[in-house]
Short mmCIF file of C-alpha atoms in Angstrom, two decimals:
data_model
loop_
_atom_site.label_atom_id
_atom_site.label_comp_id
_atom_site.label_asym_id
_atom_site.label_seq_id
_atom_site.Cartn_x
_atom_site.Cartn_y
_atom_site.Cartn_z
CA UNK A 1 -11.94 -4.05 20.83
CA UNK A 2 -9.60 -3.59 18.10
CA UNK A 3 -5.77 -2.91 17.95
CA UNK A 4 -5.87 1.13 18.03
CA UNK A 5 -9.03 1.36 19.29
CA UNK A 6 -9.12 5.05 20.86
CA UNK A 7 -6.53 6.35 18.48
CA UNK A 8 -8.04 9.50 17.10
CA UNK A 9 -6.69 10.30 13.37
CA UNK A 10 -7.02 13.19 11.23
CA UNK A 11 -6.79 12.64 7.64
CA UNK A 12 -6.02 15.78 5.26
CA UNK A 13 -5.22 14.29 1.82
CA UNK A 14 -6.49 13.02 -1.24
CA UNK A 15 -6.20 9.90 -4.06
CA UNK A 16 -3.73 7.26 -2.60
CA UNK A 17 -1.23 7.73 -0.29
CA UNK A 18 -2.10 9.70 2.79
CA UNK A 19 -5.76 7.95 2.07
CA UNK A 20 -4.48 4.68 2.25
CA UNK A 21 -2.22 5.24 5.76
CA UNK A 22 -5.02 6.58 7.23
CA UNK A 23 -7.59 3.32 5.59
CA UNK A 24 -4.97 0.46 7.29
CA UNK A 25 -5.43 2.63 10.59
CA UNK A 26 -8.86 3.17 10.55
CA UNK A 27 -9.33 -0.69 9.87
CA UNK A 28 -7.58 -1.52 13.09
CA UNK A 29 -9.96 0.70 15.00
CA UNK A 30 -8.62 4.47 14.88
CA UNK A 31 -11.09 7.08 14.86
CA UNK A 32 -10.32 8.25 11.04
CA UNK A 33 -12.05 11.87 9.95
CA UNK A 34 -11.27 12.68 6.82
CA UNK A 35 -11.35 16.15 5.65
CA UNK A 36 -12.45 17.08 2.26
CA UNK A 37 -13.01 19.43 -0.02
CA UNK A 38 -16.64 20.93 0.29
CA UNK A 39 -17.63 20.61 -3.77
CA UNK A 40 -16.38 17.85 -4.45
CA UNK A 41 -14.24 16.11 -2.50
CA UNK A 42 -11.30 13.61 -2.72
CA UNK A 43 -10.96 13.01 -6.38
CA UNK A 44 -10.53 9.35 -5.82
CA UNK A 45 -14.54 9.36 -5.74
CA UNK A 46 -14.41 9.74 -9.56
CA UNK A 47 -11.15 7.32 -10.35
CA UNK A 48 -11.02 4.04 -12.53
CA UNK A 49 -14.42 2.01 -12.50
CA UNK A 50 -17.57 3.98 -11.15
CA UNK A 51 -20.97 2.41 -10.13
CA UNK A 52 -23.38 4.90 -9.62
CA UNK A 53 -21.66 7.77 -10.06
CA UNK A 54 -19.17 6.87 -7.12
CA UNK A 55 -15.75 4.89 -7.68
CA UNK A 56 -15.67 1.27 -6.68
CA UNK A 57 -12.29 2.26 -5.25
CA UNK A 58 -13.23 5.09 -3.10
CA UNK A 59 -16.04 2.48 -1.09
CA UNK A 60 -12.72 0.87 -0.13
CA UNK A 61 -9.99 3.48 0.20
CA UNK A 62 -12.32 4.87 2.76
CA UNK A 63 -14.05 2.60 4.97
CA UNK A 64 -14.17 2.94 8.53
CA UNK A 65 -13.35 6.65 7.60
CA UNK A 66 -15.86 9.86 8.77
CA UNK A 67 -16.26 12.17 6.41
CA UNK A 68 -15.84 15.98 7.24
CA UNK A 69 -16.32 18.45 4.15
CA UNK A 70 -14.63 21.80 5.20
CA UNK A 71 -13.54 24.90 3.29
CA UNK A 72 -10.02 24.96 4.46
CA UNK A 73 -9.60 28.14 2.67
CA UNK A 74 -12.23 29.97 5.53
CA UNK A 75 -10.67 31.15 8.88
CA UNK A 76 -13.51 29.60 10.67
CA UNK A 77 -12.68 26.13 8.84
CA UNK A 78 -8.96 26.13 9.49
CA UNK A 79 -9.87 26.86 13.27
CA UNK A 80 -12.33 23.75 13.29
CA UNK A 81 -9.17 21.58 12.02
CA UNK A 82 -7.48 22.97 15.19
CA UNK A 83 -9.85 22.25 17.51
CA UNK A 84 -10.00 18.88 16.24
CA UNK A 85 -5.84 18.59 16.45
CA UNK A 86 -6.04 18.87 20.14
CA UNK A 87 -7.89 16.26 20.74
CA UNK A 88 -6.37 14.08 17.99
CA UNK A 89 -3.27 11.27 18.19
CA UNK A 90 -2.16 11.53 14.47
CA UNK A 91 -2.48 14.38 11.93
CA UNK A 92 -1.34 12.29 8.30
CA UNK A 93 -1.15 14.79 5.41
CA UNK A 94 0.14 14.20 1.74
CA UNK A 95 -0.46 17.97 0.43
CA UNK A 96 3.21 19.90 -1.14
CA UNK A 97 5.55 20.63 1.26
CA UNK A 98 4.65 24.23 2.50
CA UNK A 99 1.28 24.28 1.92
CA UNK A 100 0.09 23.34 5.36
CA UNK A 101 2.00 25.96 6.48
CA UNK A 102 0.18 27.92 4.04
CA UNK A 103 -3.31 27.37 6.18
CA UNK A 104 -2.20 27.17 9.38
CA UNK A 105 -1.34 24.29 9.79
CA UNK A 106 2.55 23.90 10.46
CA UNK A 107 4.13 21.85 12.87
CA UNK A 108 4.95 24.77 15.39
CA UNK A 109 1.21 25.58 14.95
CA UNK A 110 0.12 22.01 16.14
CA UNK A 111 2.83 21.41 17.97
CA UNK A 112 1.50 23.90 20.32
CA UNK A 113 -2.32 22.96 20.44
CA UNK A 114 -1.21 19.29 21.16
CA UNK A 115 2.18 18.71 22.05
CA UNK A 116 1.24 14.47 22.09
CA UNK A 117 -0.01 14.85 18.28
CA UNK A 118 1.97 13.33 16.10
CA UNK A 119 2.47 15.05 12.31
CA UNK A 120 2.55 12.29 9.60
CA UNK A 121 3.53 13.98 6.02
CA UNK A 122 3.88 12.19 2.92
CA UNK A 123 5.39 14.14 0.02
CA UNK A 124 7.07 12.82 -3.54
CA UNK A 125 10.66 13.84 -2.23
CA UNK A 126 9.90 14.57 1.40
CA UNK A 127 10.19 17.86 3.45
CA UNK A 128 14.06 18.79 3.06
CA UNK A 129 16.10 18.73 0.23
CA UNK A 130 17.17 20.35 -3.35
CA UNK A 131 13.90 18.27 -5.29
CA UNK A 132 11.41 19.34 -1.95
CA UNK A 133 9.12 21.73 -4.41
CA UNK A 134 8.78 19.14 -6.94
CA UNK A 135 5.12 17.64 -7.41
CA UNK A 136 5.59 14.14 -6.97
CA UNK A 137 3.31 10.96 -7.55
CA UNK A 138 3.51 7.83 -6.73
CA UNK A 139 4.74 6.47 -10.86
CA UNK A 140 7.81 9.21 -9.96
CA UNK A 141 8.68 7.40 -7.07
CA UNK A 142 8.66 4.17 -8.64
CA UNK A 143 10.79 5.46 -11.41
CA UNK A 144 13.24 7.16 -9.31
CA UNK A 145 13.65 4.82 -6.54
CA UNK A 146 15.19 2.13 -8.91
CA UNK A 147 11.78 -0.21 -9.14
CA UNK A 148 11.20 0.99 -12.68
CA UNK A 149 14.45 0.36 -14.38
CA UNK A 150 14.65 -2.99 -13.31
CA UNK A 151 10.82 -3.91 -14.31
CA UNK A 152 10.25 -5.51 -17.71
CA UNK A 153 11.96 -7.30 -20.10
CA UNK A 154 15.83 -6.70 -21.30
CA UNK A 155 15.75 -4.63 -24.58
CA UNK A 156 12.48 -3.20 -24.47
CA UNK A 157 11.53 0.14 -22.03
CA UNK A 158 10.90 -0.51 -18.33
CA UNK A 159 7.64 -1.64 -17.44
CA UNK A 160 5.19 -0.81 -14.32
CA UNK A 161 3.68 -2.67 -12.07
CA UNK A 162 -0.06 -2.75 -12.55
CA UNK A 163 -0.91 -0.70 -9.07
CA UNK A 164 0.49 2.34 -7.71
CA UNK A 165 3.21 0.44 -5.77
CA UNK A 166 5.07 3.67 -4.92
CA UNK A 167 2.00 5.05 -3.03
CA UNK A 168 1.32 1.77 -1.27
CA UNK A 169 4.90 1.48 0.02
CA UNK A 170 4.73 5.12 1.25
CA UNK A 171 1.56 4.48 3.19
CA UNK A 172 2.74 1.67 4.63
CA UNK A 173 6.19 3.26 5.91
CA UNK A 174 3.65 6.31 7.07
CA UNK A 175 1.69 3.80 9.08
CA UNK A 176 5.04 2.28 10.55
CA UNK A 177 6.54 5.48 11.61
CA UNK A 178 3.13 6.77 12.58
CA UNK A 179 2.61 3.81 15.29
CA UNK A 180 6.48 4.10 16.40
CA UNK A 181 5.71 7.71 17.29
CA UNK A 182 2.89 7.34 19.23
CA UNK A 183 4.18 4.06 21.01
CA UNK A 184 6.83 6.50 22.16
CA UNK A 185 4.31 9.07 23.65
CA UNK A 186 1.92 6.43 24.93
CA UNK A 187 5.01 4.79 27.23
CA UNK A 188 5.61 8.79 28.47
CA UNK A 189 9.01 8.71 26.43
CA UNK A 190 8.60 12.08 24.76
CA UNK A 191 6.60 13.96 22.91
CA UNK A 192 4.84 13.66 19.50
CA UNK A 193 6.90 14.38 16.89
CA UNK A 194 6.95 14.51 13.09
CA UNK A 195 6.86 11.80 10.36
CA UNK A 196 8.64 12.83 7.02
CA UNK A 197 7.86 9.78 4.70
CA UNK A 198 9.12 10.20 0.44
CA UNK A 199 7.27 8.33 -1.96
CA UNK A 200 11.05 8.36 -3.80
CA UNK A 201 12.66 6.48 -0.20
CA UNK A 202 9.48 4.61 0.64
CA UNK A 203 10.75 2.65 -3.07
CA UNK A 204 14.21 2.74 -2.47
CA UNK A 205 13.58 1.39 0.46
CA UNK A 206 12.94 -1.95 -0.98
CA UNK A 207 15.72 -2.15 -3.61
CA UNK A 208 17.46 -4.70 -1.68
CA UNK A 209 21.31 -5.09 -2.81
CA UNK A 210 21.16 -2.73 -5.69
CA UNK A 211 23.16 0.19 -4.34
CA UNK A 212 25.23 -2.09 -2.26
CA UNK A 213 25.88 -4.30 -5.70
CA UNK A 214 27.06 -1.00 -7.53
CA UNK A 215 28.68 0.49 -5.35
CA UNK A 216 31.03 -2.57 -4.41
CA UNK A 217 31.24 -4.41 -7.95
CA UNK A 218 29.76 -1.29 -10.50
CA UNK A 219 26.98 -4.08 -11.44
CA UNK A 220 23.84 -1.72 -12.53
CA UNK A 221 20.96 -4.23 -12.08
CA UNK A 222 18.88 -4.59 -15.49
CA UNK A 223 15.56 -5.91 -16.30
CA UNK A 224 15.46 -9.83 -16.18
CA UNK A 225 11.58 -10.31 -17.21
CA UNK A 226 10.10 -12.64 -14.71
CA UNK A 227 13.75 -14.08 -13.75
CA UNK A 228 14.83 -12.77 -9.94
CA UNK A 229 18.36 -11.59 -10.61
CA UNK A 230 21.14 -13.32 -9.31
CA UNK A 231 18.63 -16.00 -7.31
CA UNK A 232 18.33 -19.24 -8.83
CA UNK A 233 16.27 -20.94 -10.16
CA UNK A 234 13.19 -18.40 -9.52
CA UNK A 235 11.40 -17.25 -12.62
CA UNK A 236 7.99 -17.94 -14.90
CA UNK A 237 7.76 -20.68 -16.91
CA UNK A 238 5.24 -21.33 -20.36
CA UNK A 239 3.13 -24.58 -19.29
CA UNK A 240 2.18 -26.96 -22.64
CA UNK A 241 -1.45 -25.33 -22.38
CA UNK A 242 -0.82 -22.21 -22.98
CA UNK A 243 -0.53 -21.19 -19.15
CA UNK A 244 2.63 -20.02 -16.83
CA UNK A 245 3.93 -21.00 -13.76
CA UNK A 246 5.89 -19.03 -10.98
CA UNK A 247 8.18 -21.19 -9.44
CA UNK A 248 10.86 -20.85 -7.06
CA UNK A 249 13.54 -23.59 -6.40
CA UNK A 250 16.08 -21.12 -4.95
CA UNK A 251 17.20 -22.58 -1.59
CA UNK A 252 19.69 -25.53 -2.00
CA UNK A 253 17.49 -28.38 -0.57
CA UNK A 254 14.29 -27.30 -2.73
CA UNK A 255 16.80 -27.35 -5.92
CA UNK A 256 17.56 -30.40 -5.32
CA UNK A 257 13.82 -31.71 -4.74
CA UNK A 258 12.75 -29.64 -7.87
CA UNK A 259 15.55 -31.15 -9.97
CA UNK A 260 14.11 -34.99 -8.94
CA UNK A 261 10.73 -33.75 -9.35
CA UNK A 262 11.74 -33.03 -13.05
CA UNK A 263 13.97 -36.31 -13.83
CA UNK A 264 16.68 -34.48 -13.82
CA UNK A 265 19.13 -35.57 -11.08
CA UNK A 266 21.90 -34.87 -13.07
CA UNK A 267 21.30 -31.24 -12.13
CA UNK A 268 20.45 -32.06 -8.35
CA UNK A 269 24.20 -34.24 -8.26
CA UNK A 270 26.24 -31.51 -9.69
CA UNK A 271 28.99 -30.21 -7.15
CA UNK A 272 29.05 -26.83 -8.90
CA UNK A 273 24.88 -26.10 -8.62
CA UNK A 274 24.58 -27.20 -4.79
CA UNK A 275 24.55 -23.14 -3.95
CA UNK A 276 22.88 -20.44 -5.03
CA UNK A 277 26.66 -18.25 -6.34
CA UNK A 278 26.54 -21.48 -8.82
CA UNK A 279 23.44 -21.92 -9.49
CA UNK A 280 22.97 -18.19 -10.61
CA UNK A 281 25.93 -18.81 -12.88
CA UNK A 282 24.16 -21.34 -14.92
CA UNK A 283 20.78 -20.21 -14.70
CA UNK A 284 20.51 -20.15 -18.56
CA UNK A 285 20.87 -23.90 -18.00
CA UNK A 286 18.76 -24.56 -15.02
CA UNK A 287 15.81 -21.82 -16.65
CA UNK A 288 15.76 -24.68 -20.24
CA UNK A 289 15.78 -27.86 -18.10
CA UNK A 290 12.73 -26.55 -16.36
CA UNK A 291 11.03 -24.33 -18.88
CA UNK A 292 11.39 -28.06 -20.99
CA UNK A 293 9.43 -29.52 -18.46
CA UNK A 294 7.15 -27.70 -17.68
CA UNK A 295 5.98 -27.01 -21.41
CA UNK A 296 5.27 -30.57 -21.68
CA UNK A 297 2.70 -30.85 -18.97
CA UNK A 298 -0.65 -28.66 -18.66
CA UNK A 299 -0.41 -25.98 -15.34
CA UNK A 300 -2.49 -28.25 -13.50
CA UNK A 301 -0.45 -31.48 -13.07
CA UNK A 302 2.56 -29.22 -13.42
CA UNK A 303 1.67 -27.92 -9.67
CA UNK A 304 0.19 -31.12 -8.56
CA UNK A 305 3.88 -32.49 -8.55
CA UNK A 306 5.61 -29.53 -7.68
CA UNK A 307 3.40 -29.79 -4.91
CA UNK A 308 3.90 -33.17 -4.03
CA UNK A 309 7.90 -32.79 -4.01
CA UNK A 310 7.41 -29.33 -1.51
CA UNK A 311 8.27 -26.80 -4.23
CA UNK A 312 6.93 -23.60 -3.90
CA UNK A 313 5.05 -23.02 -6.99
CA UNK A 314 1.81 -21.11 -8.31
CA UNK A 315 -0.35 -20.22 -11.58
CA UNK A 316 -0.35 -16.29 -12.25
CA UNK A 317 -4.16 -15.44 -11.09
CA UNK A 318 -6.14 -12.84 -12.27
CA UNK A 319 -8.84 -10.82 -10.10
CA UNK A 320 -11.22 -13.28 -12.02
CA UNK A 321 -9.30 -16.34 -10.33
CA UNK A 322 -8.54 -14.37 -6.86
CA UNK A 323 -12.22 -14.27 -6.33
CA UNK A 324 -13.09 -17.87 -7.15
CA UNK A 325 -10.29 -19.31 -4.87
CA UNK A 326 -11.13 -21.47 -1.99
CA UNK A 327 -8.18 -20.23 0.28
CA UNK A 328 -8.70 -16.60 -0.33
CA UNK A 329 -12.69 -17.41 0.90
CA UNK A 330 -11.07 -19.55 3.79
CA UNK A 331 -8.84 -16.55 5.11
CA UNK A 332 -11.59 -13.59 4.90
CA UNK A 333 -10.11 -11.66 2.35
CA UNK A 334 -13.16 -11.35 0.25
CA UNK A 335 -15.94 -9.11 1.64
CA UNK A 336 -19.46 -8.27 0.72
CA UNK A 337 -20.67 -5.13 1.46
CA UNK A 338 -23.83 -3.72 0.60
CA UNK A 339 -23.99 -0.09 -1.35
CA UNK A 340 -26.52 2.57 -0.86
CA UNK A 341 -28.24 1.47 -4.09
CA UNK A 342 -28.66 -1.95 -2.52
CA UNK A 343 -25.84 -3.81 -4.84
CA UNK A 344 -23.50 -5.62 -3.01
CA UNK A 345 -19.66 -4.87 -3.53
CA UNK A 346 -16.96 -7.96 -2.96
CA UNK A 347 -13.74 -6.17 -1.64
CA UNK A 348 -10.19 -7.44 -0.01
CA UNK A 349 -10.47 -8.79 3.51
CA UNK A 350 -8.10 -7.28 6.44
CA UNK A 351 -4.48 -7.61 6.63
CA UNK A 352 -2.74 -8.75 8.80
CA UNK A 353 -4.69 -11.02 11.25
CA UNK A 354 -4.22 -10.41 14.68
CA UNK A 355 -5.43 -13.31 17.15
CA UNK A 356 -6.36 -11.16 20.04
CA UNK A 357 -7.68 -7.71 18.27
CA UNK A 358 -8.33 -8.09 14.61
CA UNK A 359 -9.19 -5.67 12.62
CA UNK A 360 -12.90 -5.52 10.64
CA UNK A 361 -14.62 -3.28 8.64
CA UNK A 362 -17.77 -1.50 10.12
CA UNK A 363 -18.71 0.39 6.79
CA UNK A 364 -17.92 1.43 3.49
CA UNK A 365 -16.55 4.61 1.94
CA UNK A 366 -19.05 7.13 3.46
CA UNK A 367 -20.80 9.71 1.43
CA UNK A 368 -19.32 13.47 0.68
CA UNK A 369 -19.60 15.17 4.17
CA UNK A 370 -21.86 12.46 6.02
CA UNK A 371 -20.60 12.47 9.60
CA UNK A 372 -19.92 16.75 9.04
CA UNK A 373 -22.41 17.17 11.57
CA UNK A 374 -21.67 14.98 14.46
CA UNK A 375 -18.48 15.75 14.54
CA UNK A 376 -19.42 19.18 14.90
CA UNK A 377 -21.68 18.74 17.57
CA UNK A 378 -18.97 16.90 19.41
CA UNK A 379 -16.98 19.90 19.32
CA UNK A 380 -19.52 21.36 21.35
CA UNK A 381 -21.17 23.47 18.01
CA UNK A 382 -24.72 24.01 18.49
CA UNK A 383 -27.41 23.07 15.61
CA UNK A 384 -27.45 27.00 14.90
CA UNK A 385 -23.79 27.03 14.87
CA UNK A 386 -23.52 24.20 12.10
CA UNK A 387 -25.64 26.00 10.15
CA UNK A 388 -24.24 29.03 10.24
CA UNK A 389 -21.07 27.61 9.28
CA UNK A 390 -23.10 25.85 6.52
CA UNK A 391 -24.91 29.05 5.13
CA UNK A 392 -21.01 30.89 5.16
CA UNK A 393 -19.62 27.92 2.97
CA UNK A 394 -17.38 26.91 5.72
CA UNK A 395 -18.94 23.14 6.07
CA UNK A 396 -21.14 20.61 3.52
#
């Protein structure tokens, strides 16, 4: 048995965020049917690198997931999506704000059929508000919620990071408030109820000081390159073969160890660097010392002493050097699966790891509409029923 094991989730969205809620659920053990789109699905099928005709990404996004392909635009398929609301835990959607409404769909509607469901929506600005109607993605929320203007290096324009962050941190909020709601109608403390989560907040959400900062002292935070502002000494440093290392000497007995570890004590005895509000003063200083240091030695016996004096250092890996690492094998967090074709696909392992229920993956991203028919017959549909649904266009 897994952690949400009986948890029965509907899934109507598409691409990232809504996808990926519903993917960390399903991984746990929740039931996860996925609705799509009867031609041609969620587009995330066809995004970045393909094998096959089907994106590596997709097998993924989706596993654990049952597919359902269903003309949402038919009566008969809106009224299917009911039947399966009143029997389901968690509804997560990451269409505009309105257009559930628009089929059906709105919370009074399944509020109704299933007063225990809980409604999980995901939207660029969320449901209320003067920028509500705006189409939002997850590179809007990363730019408005502060992460982009602080990303990169000073002078030049602000850089992103190299996933869609903004849709990650929304589906992870969406899972959060998702499990708070139904731990409150599992314990018989209410109803379900309905989870409003903005891509915009979901980033804000992790801006740390930077409101507080400006509002108190006007300090707008700028980009720092690979420097964390104000939080000394953390940044990347050139190695003398051509590599970099992260390292991060920022609490005041790990300065001082890093300091020794570099033969500088001089910097370890001054009165004026034994807290972080100094250090951050100097970090110019502290940044040469190190970056001297470390360019003088290859990456490899760089981290072999930073190692040795407990300072929390690492080389910058590529997916090349995730896959070949020994701890990443040691944890589970590289998978084989095998693909219809045969070929087998390496993917990320589960997180987190739970001792008592962890999660696991039973399959991959299934194909277009490939549990459409058990899940009919579940609903008590007959064989002629399915296929009369079929012949009208109302199922795959």
């Amino acid at each position: 048995m897994t952690a949400l094991t009986g948890l029965r989730v509907i899934e109507i969205g598409t691409l990232i965020a809504a996808p990926f809620a519903a993917r960390l659920m399903a991984e746990f053990g929740a039931e996860v049917i996925k609705i799509e789109a009867l031609d041609k699905g969620d587009p995330l099928r066809k995004w970045r690198k393909l094998h096959e005709g089907t994106s590596l990404w997709w097998y993924l996004q989706s596993r654990n997931k049952k597919s359902l392909a269903l003309n949402l635009r038919s009566a008969e398929g809106v009224a299917l999506v009911k039947q399966l609301a009143e029997g389901a835990d968690v509804l997560i959607e990451n269409l505009r704000p309105g257009a559930l409404e628009k089929l059906g769909l709105g919370w009074d509607v399944l509020h109704a059929l299933n007063p225990k469901l809980t409604l999980v929506r995901i939207s660029g600005y969320g449901q209320t508000g003067p920028y509500r109607d705006r189409p939002g993605f997850g590179a809007i929320g990363e730019a408005m919620g502060g992460i982009r203007y602080t990303t990169g290096t000073p002078g030049v324009p602000p850089a992103r990071v190299g996933v869609s962050l903004g849709d990650s941190l929304a589906s992870m909020h969406a899972v959060i408030g998702a499990l708070m709601s139904v731990l409150r109608v599992k314990t018989g403390q209410g109803d379900g109820q309905v989870v409003d989560v903005s891509l915009v907040e979901s980033v804000f959400n992790v801006m740390e000081s930077l409101v507080p900062e400006y509002s108190m002292l006007g300090h707008v935070r700028e980009r720092t390159g690979g420097a964390l502002p104000g939080i000394a000494p953390s940044n990347t440093y050139p190695t003398g073969d051509g590599g970099f290392v992260v390292i991060a000497g920022n609490s005041d007995p790990i300065y001082v160890r890093l300091m020794q570890a570099i033969g500088r004590p001089d910097l370890a005895e001054r009165p004026d660097l034994a807290q972080n509000d100094g250090r951050a003063r100097h970090c110019e200083l502290i940044d040469e010392a190190i970056a001297a240091w470390t360019g003088s030695r290859g990456i490899d016996e760089v981290l072999e002493i930073l190692e040795g004096a407990e300072v929390p250092a690492g080389r910058i890996y590529s997916a090349a050097d995730i896959v070949a690492d020994p701890h990443y094998q040691a944890r589970d967090m590289l998978l084989d699966t095998t693909l219809p074709d045969g070929a087998t696909l390496k993917m990320p392992g589960i997180v987190p790891k739970l001792s008592a229920t962890p999660g696991q993956v039973n399959w991959q991203g299934p194909t277009l509409g490939q549990h459409t028919d058990g899940l009919l017959a579940e609903l008590g549909l007959s064989e002629a029923d399915i296929q009369r649904l079929r012949q009208g266009g109302v199922v795959q």
